[in-house]
Short mmCIF file of C-alpha atoms in Angstrom, two decimals:
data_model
loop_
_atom_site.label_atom_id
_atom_site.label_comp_id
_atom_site.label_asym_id
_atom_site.label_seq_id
_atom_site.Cartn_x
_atom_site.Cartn_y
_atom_site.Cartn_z
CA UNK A 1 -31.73 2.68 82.56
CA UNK A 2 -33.11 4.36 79.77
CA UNK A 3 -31.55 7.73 81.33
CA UNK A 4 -29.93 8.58 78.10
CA UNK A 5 -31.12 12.89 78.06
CA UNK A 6 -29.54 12.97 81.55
CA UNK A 7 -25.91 11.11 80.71
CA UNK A 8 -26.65 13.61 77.49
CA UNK A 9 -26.58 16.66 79.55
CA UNK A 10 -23.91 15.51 81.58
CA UNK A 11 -21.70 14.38 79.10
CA UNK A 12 -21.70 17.76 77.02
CA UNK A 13 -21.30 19.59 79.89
CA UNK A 14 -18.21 17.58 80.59
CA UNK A 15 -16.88 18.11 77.64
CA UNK A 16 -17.37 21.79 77.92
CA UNK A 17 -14.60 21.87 80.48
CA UNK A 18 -12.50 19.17 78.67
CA UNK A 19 -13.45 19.02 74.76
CA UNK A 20 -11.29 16.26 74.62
CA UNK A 21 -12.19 14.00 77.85
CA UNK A 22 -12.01 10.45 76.02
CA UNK A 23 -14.23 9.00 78.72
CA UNK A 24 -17.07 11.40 77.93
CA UNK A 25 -16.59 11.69 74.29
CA UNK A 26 -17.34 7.96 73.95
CA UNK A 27 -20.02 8.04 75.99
CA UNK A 28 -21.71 10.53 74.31
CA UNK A 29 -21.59 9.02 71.63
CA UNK A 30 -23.02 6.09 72.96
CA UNK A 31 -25.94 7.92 74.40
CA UNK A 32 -26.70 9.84 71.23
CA UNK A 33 -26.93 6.27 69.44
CA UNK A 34 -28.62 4.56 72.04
CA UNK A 35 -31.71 7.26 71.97
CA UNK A 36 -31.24 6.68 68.57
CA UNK A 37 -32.24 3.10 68.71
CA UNK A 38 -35.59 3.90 70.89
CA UNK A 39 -36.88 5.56 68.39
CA UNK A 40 -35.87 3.50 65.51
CA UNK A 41 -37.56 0.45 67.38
CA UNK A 42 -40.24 2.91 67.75
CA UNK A 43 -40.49 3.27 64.24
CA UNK A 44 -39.66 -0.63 63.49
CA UNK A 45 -42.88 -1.81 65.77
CA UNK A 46 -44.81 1.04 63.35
CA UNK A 47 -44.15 -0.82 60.35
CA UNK A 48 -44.23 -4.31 62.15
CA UNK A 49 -48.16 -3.41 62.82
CA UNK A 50 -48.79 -1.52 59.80
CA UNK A 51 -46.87 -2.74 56.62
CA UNK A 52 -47.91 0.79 54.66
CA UNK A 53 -46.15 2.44 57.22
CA UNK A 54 -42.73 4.22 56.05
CA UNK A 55 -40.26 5.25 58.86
CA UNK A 56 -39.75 8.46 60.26
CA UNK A 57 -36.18 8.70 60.10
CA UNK A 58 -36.11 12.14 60.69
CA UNK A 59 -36.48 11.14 64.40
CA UNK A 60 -33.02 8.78 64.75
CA UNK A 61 -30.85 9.84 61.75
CA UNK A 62 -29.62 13.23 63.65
CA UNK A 63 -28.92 11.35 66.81
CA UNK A 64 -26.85 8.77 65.18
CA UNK A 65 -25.19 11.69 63.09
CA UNK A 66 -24.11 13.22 66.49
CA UNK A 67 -23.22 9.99 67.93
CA UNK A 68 -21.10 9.72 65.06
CA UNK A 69 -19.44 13.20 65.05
CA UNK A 70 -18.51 12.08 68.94
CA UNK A 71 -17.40 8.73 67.61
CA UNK A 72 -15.04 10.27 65.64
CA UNK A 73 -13.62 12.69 67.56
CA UNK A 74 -12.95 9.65 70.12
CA UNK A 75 -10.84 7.44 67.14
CA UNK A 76 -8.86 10.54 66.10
CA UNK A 77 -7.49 10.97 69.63
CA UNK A 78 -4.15 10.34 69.92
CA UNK A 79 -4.54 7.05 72.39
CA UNK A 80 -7.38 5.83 70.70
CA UNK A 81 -6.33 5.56 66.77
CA UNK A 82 -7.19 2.46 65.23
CA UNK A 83 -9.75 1.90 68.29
CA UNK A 84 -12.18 -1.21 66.90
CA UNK A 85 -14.85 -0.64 68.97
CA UNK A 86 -15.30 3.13 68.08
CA UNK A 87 -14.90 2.28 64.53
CA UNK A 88 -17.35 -1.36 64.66
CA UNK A 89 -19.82 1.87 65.88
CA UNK A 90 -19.14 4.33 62.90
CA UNK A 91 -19.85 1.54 60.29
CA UNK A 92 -23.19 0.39 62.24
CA UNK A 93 -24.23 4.11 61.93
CA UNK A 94 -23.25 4.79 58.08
CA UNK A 95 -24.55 1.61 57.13
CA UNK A 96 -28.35 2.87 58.97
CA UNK A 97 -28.14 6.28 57.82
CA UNK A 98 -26.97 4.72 54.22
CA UNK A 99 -23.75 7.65 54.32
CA UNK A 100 -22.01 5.23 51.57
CA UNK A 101 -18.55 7.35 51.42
CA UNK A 102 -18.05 7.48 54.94
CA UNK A 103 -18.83 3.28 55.69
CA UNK A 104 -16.43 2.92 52.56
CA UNK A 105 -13.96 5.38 54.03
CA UNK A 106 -14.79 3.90 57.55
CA UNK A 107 -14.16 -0.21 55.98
CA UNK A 108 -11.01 1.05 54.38
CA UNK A 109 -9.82 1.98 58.21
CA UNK A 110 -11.30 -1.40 59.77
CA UNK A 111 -9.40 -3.24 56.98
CA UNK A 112 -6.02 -1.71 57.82
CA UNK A 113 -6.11 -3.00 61.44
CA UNK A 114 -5.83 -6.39 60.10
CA UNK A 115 -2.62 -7.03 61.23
CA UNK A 116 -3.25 -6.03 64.55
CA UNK A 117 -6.05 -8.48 64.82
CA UNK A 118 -4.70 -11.06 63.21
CA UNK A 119 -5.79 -13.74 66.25
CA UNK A 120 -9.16 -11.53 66.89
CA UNK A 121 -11.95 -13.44 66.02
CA UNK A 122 -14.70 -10.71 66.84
CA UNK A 123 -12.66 -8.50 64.39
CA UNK A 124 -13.50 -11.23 61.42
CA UNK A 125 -17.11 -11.75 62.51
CA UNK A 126 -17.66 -7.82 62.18
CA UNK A 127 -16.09 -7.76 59.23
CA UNK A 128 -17.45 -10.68 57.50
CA UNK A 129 -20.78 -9.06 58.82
CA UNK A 130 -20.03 -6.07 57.07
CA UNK A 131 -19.42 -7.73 53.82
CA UNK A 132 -22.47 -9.48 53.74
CA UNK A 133 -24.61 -6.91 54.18
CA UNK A 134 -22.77 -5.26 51.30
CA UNK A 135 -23.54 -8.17 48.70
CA UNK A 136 -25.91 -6.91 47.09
CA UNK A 137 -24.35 -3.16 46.25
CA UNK A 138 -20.23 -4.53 45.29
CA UNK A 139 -19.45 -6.94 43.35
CA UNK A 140 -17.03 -9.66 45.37
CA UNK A 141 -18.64 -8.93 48.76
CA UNK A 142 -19.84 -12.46 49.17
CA UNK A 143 -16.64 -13.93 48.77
CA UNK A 144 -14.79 -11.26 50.85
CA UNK A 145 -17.46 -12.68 53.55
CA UNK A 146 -17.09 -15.96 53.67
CA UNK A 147 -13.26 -15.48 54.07
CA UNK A 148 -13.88 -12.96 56.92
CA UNK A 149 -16.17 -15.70 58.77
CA UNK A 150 -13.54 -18.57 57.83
CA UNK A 151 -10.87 -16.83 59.45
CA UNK A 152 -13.43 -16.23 62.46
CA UNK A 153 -14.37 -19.62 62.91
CA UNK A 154 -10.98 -21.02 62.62
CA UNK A 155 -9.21 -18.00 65.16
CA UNK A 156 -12.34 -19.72 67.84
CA UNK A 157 -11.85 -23.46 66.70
CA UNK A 158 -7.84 -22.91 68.24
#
């Protein structure tokens, strides 16, 4: 509904009472990101209809920063370690605002959910995803792909 300021307000306030409401932590998170995306689509149709154009990041990189610092705080509570969805969100984020260490550090936790998602087919596609859009910075990523969508196409041929 495009309401995201209001669940904003809402949502801090929330957390004011209960810093550690899962609920509102996520979706604060989720609103920081998606007012993140307006303006980076904002800033996407800019370039589309003028090629000289560069990007204003400045406008979308501190939202997704706080979306992420919510993120987190979600994934390190106690009930929600190792959640995929919180994490799928962190590496979308580091990958936009280019935060290498944290992706890497972020991959490194995706990875070690393997076994947990070893007949989750959405888990491969992210991850195979992931890899390719890494090909071109590490070595190997191509491979590591393919594998990931393999696995993904096989776990949805069953």
């Amino acid at each position: 509904m495009q309401r995201n300021d209001d669940a904003i307000n809402v949502y801090e306030k929330t957390l004011e009472i209960d810093p550690n409401y899962d609920i509102a932590l996520f979706n604060l998170a989720a609103a920081y990101k998606n007012k993140a995306s307006e303006f980076q689509k904002s800033e996407a149709k800019k370039k589309e209809s003028n090629p000289k154009y560069k990007e204003d990041e400045t406008k979308y990189f501190p939202l997704l920063n706080k979306a992420a610092e919510y993120f987190t705080r979600y994934k390190v509570l106690p009930q929600h370690k190792g959640d995929l969805t919180a994490l799928q969100q962190l590496a979308n984020i580091y990958e936009v605002t280019r935060d290498k260490q944290r992706l890497e550090s972020t991959v490194v936790e995706l990875e070690s959910l393997e076994s947990s998602n070893l007949t989750n087919a959405d888990y491969y596609e992210f991850l195979g995803g992931l890899y390719a859009r890494q090909v071109s910075s590490k070595k190997g990523m191509a491979e590591r792909s393919k594998q990931m969508f393999d696995k993904a196409d096989k776990l949805r041929k069953r």
